[in-house]
Coordinates of C-alpha atoms and ligand atoms in Angstrom, one line a residue:
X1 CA 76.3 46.5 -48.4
X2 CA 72.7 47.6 -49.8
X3 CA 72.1 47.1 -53.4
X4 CA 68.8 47.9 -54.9
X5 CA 67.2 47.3 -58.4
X6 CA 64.6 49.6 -59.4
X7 CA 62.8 49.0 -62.7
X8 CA 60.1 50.0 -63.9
X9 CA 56.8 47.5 -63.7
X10 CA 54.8 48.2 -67.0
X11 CA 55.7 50.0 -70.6
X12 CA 58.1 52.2 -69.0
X13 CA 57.3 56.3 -68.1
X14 CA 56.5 55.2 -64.8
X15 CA 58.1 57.9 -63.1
X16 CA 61.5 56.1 -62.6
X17 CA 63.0 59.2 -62.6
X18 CA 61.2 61.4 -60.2
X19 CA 61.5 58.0 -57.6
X20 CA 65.4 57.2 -58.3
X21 CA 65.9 61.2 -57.4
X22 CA 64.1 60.5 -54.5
X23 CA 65.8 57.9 -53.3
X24 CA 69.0 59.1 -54.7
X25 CA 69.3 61.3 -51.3
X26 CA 70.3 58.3 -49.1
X27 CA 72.4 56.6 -52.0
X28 CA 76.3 56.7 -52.7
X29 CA 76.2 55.5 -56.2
X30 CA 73.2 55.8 -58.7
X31 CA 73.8 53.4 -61.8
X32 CA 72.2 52.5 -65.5
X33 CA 72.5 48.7 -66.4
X34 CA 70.7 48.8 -69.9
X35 CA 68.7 50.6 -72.2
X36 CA 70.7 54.0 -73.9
X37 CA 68.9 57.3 -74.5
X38 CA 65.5 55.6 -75.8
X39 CA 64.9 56.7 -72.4
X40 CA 63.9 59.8 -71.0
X41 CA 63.2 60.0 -67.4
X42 CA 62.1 63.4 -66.1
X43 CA 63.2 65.2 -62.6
X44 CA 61.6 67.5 -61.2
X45 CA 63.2 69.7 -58.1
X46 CA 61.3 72.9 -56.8
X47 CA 59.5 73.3 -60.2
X48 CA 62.1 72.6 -62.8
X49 CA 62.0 70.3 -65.1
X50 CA 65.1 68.5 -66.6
X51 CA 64.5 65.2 -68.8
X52 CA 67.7 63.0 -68.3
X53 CA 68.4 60.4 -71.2
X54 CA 71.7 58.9 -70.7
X55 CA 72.8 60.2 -67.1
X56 CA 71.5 58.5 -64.1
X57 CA 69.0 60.3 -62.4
X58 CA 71.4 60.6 -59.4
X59 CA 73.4 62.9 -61.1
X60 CA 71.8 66.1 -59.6
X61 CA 72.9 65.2 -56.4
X62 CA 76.6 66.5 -56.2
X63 CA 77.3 63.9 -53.1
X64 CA 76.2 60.5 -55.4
X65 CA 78.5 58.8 -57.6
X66 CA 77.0 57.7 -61.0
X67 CA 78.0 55.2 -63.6
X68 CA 76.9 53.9 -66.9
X69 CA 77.4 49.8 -67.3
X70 CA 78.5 48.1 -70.1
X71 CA 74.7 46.4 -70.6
X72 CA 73.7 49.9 -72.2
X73 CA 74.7 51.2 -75.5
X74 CA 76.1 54.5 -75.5
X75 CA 75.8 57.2 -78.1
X76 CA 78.6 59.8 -76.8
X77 CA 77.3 62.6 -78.6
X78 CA 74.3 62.3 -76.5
X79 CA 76.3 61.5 -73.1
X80 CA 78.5 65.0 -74.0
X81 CA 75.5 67.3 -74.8
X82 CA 73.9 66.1 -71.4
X83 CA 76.5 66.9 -69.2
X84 CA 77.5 70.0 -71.4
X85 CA 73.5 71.5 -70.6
X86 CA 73.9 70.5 -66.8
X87 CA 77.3 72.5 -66.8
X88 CA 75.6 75.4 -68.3
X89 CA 72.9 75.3 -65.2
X90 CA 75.9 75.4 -63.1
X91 CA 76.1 71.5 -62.5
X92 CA 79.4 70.3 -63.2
X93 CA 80.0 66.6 -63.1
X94 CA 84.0 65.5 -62.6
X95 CA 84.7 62.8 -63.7
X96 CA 85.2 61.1 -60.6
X97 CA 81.5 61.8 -60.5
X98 CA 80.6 59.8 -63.5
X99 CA 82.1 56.6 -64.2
X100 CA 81.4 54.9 -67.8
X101 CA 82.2 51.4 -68.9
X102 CA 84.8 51.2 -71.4
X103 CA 83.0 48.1 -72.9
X104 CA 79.8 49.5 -73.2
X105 CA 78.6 49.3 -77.1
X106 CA 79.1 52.5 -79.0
X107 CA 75.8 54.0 -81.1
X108 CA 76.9 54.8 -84.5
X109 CA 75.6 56.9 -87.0
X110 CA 74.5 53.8 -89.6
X111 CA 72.6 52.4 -86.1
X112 CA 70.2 55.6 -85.9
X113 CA 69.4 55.4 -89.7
X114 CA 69.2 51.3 -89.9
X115 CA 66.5 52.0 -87.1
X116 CA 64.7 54.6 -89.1
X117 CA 64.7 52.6 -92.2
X118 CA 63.8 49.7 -91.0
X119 CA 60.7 51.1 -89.1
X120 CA 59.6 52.8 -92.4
X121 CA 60.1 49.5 -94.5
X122 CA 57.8 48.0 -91.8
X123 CA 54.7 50.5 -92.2
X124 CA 51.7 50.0 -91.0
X125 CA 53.8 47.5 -88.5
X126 CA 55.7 49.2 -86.9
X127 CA 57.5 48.4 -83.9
X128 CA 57.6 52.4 -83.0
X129 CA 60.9 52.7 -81.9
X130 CA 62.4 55.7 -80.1
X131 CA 64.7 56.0 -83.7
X132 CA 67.9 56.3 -81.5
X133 CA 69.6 53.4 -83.1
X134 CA 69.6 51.1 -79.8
X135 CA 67.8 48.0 -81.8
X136 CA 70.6 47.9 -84.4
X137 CA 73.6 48.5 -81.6
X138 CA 72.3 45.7 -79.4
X139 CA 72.3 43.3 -83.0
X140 CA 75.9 44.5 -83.6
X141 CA 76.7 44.2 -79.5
X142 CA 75.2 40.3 -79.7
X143 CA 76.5 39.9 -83.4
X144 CA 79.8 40.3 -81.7
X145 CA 80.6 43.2 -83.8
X146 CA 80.5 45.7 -81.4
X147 CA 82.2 49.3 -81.4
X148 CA 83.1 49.7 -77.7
X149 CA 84.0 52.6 -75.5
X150 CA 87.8 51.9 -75.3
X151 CA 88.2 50.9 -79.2
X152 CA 87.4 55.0 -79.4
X153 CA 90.7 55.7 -77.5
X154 CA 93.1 55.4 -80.1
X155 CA 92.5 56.0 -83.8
X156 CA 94.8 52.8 -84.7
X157 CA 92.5 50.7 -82.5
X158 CA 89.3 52.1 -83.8
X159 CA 90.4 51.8 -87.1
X160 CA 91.6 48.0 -87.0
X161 CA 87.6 47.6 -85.0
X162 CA 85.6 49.5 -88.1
X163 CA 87.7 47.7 -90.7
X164 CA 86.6 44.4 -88.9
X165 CA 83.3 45.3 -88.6
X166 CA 82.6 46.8 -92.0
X167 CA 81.9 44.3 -94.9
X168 CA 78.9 43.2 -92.3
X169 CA 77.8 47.0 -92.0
X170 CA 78.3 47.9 -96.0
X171 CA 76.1 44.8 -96.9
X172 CA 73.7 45.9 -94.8
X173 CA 73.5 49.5 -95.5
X174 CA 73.4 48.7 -99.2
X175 CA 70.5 46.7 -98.5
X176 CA 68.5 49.5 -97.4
X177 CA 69.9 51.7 -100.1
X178 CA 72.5 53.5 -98.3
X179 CA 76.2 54.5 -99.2
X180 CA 79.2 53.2 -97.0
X181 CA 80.1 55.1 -94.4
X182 CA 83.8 56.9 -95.1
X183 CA 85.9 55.1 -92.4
X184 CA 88.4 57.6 -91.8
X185 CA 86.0 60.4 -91.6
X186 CA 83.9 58.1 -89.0
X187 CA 87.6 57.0 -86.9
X188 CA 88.6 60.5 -86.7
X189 CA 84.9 62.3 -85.4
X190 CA 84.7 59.3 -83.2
X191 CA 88.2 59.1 -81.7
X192 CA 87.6 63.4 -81.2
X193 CA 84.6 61.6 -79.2
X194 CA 86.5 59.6 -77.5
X195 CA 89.2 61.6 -76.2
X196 CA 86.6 63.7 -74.3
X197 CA 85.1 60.8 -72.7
X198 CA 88.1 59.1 -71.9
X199 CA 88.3 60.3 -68.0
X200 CA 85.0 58.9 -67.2
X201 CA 86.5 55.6 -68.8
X202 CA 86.3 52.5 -65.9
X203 CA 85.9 48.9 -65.0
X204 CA 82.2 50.0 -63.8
X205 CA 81.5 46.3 -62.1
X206 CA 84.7 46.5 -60.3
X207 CA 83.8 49.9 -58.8
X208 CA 80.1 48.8 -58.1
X209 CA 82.1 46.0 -56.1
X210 CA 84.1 47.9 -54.3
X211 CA 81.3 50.4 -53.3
X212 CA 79.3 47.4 -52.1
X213 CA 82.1 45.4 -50.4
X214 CA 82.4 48.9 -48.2
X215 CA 79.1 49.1 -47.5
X216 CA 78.3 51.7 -49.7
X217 CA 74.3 52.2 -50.9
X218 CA 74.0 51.7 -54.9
X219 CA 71.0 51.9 -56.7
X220 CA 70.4 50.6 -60.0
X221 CA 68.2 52.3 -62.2
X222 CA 66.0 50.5 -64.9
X223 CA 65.2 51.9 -68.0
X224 CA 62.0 51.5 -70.4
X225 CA 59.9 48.7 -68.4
X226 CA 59.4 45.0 -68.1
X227 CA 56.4 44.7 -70.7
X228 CA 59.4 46.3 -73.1
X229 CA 61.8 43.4 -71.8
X230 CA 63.4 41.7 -74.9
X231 CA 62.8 38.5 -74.0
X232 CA 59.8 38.2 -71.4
X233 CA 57.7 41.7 -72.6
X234 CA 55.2 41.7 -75.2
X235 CA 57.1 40.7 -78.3
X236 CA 58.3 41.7 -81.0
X237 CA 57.0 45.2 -79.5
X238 CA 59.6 45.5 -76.7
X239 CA 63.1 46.9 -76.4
X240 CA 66.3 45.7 -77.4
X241 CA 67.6 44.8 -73.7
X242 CA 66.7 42.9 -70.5
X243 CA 64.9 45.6 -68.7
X244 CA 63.9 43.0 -66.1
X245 CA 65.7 43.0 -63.0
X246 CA 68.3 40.3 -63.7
X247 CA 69.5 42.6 -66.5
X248 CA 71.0 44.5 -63.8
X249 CA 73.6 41.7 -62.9
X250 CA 74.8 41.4 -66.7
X251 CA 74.5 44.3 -67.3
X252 CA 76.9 45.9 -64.7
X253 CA 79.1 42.6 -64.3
X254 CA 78.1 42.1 -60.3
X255 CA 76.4 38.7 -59.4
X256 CA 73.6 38.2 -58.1
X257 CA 74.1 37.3 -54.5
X258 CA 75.1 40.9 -54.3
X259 CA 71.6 42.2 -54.0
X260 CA 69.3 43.3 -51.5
X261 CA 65.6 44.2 -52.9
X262 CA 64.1 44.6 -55.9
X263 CA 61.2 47.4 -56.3
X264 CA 59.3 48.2 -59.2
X265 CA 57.6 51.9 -59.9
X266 CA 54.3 51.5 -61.1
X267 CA 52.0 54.1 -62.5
X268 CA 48.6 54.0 -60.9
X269 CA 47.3 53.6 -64.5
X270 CA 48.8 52.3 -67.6
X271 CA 50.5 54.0 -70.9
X272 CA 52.5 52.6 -73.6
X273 CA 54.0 54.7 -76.2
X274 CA 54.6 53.1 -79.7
X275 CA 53.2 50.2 -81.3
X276 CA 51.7 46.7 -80.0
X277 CA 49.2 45.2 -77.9
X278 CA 47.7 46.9 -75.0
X279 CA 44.3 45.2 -73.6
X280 CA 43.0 47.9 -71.0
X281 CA 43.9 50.8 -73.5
X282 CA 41.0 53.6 -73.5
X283 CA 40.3 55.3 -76.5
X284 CA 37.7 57.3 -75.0
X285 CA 37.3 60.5 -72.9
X286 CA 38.4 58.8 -70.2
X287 CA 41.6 57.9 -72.0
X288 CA 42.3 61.5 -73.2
X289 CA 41.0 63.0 -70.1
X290 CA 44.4 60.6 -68.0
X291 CA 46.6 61.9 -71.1
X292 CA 45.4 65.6 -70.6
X293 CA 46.1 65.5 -66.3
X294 CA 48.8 63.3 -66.5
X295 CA 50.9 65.3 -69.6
X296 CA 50.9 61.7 -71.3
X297 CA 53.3 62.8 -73.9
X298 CA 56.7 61.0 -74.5
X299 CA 59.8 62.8 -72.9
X300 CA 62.1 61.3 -75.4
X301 CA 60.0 61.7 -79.1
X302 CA 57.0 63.8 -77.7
X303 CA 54.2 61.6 -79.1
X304 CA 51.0 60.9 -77.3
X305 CA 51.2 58.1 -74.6
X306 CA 48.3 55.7 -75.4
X307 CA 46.8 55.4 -71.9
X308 CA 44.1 52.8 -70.0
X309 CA 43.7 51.3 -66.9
X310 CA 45.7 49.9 -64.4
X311 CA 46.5 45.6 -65.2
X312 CA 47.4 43.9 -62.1
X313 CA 47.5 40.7 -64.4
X314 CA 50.1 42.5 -66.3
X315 CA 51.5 43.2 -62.6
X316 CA 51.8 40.5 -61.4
X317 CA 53.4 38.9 -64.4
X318 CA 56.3 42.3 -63.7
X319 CA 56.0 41.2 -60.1
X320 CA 57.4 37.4 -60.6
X321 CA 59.7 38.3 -63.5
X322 CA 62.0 41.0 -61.3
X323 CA 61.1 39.1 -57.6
X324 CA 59.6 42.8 -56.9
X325 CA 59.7 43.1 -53.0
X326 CA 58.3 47.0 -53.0
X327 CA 56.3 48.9 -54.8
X328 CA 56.2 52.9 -56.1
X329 CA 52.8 53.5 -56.7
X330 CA 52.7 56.7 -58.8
X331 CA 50.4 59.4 -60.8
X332 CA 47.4 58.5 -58.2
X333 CA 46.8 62.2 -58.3
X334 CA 46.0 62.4 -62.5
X335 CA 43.2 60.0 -61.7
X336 CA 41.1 62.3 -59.3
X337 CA 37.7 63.5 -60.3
X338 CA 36.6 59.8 -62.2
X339 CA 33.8 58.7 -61.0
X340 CA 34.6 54.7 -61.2
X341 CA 37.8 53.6 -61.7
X342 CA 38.7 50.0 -63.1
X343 CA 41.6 47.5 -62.1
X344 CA 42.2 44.6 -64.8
X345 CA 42.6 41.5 -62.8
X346 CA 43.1 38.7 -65.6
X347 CA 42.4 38.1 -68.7
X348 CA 40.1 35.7 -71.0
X349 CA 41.2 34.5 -74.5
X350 CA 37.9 33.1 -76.6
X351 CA 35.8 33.2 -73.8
X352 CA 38.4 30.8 -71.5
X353 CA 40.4 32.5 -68.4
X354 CA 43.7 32.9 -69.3
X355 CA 46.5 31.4 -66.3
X356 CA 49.4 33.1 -67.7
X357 CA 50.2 36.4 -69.1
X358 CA 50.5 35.9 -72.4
X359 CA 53.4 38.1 -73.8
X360 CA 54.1 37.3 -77.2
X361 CA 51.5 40.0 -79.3
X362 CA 49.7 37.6 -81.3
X363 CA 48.4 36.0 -78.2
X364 CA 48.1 39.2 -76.0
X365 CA 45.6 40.8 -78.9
X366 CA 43.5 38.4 -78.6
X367 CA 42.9 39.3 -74.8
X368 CA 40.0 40.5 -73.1
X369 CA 40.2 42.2 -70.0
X370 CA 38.1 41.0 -67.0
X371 CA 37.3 44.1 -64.6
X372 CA 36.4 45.0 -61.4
X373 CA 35.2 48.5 -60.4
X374 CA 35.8 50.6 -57.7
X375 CA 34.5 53.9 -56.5
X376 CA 36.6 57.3 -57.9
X377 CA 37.4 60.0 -55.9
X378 CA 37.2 64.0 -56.4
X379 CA 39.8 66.0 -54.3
X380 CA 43.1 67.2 -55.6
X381 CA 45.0 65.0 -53.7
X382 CA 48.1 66.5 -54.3
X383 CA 48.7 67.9 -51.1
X384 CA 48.9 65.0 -49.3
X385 CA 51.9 64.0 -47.2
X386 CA 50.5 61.5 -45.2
X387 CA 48.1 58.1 -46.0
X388 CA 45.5 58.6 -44.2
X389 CA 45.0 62.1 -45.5
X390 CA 44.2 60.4 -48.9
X391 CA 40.4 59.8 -49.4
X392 CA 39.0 56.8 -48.1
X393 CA 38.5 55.6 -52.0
X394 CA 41.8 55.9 -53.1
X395 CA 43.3 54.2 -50.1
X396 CA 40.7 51.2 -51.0
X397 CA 42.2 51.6 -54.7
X398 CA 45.8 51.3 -53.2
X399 CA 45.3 48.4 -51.1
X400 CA 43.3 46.7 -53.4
X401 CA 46.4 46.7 -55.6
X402 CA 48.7 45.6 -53.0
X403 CA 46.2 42.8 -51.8
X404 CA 46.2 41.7 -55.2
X405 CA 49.9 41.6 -56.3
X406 CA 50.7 40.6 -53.0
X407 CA 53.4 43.6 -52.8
X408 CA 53.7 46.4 -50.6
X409 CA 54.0 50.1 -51.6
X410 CA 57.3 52.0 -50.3
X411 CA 56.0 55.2 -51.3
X412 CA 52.8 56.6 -52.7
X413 CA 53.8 59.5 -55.6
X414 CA 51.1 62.3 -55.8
X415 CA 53.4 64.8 -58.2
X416 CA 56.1 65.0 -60.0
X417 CA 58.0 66.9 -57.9
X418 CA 60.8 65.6 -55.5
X419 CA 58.6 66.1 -52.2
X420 CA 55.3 65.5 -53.2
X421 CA 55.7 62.0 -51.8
X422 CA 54.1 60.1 -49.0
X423 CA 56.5 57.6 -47.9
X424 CA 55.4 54.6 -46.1
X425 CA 58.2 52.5 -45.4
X426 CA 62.1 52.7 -46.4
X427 CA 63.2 50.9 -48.9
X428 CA 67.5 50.8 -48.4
X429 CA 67.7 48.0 -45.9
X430 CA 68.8 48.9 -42.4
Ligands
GDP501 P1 60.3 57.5 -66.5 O1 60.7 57.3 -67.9 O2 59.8 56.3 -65.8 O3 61.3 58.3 -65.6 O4 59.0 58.5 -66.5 P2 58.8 59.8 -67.4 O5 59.7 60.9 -66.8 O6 59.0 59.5 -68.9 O7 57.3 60.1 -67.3 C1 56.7 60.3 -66.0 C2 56.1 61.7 -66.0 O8 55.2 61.8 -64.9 C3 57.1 62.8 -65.8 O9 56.6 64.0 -66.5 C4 57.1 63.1 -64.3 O10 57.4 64.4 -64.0 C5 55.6 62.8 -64.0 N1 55.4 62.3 -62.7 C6 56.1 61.4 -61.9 N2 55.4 61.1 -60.8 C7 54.3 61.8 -60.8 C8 53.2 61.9 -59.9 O11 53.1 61.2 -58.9 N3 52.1 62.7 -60.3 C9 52.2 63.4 -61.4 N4 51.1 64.2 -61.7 N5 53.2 63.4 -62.3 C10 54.2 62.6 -62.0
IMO502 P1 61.8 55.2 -70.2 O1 63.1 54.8 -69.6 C1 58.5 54.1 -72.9 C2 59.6 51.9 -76.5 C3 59.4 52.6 -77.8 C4 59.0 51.4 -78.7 C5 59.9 50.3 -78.1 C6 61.2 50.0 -78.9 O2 61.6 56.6 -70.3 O3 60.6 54.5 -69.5 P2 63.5 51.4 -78.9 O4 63.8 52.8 -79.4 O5 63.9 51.1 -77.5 O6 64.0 50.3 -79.9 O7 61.9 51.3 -79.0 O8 60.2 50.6 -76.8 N1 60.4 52.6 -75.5 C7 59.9 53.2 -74.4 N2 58.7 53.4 -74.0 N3 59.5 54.5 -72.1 C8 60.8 54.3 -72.5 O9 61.9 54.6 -71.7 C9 61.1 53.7 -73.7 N4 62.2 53.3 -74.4 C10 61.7 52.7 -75.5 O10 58.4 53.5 -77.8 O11 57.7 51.0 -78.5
MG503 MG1 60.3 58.1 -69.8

């Protein structure tokens, strides 16, 4: 059996989606354990583009299996349009294909406008949220008044769930000055819903088991990042879910003796879209000249990534919270033609080193970074297929990252597209 978590090491927009596809060649099963379509992870194969949100980024590989756990929250509208725009470029996903938890929280309409209402009520304070509703169906998921896949099967059921669920939803909807919802209007739209996802409908961790028990490859595929990690990321600016590699466990139902390696995709700088503390942000040329190479725009809401330099403190904090045994180093190329670049090795609060990354915001804005420098290099570096074709300054920057996170790179990413890769050691064990 080979199971492998891949998450992503910072604020997400790593590239987790460009390195899933690549590794999705040599997988049977590709697999999302949290996060919903707050995500957007782009693919790109022989110069087109697709942004995936829902789907696993396996699913353009007709020979890989792909399923959706019930540790994300689903909004089905979503899930339908993406596999009704892959049908229409002549993908067509059976539902053998695609496997979808039937307990996996349901994003309701009241979820997307909670979250927009609440951002706006918090101003200048913002968390920044993606506005898909994912906060406020996590709440209802952990409130334990969850609308789940299989309640959308039958209006009877649905009906019993939302007249449950609704004195809770009505109190809080009038709170932010909103009318209650029409039930029957919501029961029949979402039963419609239901019926068409109903043969993707599965026990997703019994299949993951199966697949594993015959020896089958899965990979898991993080969403958003650790720094966004509910519990361990920089709070309250994070995500609602574990995006943390034991997230993967709970959030598929497998246990954790069942896998094999953990790697982390790491951009070879850092960007963080939304609101909250980021130490080694740049809001200089330098800054705008890594958002202007590297397209640092969001692929789910378009806004401008904020964008600084690499933190191996902040690393190395993503390295101990997954057990990262690999890393993706990727984006090396958008940093060509600087001529010092700067790695972030700890941090100082009030003047004292700091021995712990401090997560929670009010502690990591009071952070200084502590530097060291190294030299840039000028060539377009895209090209390159092997390691030692890369300039002898950006293999010092690479290895001084490894050296100091004390992680090995699988694969060094030098564009977004599929083969512009330089692959150093395989990461599905033997
Ligand atoms: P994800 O959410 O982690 O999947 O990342 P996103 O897709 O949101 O953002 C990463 C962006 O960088 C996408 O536009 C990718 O096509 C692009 N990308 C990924 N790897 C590389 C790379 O090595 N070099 C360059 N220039 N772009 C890359
Ligand atoms: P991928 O998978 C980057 C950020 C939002 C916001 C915070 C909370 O593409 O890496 P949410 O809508 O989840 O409640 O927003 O999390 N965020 C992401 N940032 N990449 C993502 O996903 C993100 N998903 C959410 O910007 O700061
Ligand atoms: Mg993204």
């Amino acid at each position: 059996m080979s199971a492998v978590i891949l998450v992503g090491a910072q604020w997400g927009d790593e590239g987790k989606g460009k390195i899933v596809d690549v590794l999705a060649r040599d997988a049977h099963w590709v697999v999302r354990f949290q996060g919903g379509n707050n995500a957007g992870h782009t693919l790109v194969v022989n110069g087109q583009r697709r942004v995936l949100h829902l789907l696993p980024s396996g699913i353009l590989h007709s020979n890989v299996k792909c399923a959706i756990g019930p540790g994300v929250v689903l909004d089905p509208e979503v899930l339908l349009q993406e596999l009704k725009a892959l049908a229409e470029s002549g993908i067509h996903v059976p539902p053998e294909r695609l496997r979808v938890s039937d307990a996996v929280p349901i994003i309701l309409p009241w979820h997307r406008e909670i979250d927009r209402l609440r951002e706006a009520r918090l101003g200048a304070g913002k968390i920044g949220t993606t506005g898909k509703g994912i906060g406020p169906c996590y709440e209802d998921a952990t409130g334990r008044r969850a609308i789940v896949a299989r309640d959308l099967t039958d209006k009877a059921r649905l009906l019993t769930a939302l007249q449950r669920i609704a004195p809770d939803v009505t109190l809080l909807l009038a709170s932010l000055g909103v009318a209650e919802p029409d039930w029957e209007t919501v029961a029949d739209h979402y039963v419609a819903l239901g019926q068409k996802l109903l043969p993707h409908l599965d026990d997703v961790g019994a299949r993951i088991d199966e697949a594993l028990t015959a020896g089958e490859k899965v990979l898991m595929e993080g969403a958003q990042g650790t720094l966004l990690d509910v519990r361990h990321g920089t709070y309250p600016f994070v995500t609602s879910s574990a995006t943390v590699a034991g997230g993967a466990c709970t959030g598929l139902g497998i246990g954790p003796t069942r896998i094999d390696r953990v790697v982390g995709v790491v951009k070879a700088y850092a960007t963080r879209v939304g609101s909250g503390p980021f130490p080694t942000e740049l809001n200089d040329d330098i800054g705008q000249r890594l958002r202007d190479v590297g397209h640092e725009y969001g692929s789910t809401t378009g806004r401008p990534r904020r964008c600084g330099w690499l933190d191996v403190f902040a690393l190395k904090h993503a390295a101990r919270l997954n057990g990262l045994s690999g890393m993706f180093l990727n984006k090396i190329d958008v940093m060509s033609g600087l001529e010092r670049v700067a790695i972030c090795t700890g941090y100082t609060i009030d003047g004292v080193p700091v021995r712990d990354f401090p997560s929670h915001s009010v502690d990591l804005e009071r952070a200084v970074p502590v530097y060291e420098w190294h030299d840039g290099w000028q060539e377009n570096i895209s090209g390159c297929r092997n390691f030692d074709a890369l300039p002898v300054t950006t293999r010092a920057y690479i290895r001084r990252i490894e050296a100091l996170t004390g992680i090995g790179c699988d694969l060094i990413s030098v564009g977004p597209d599929r083969d512009e890769s330089i692959v150093l050691r395989a990461t599905w064990p033997a």
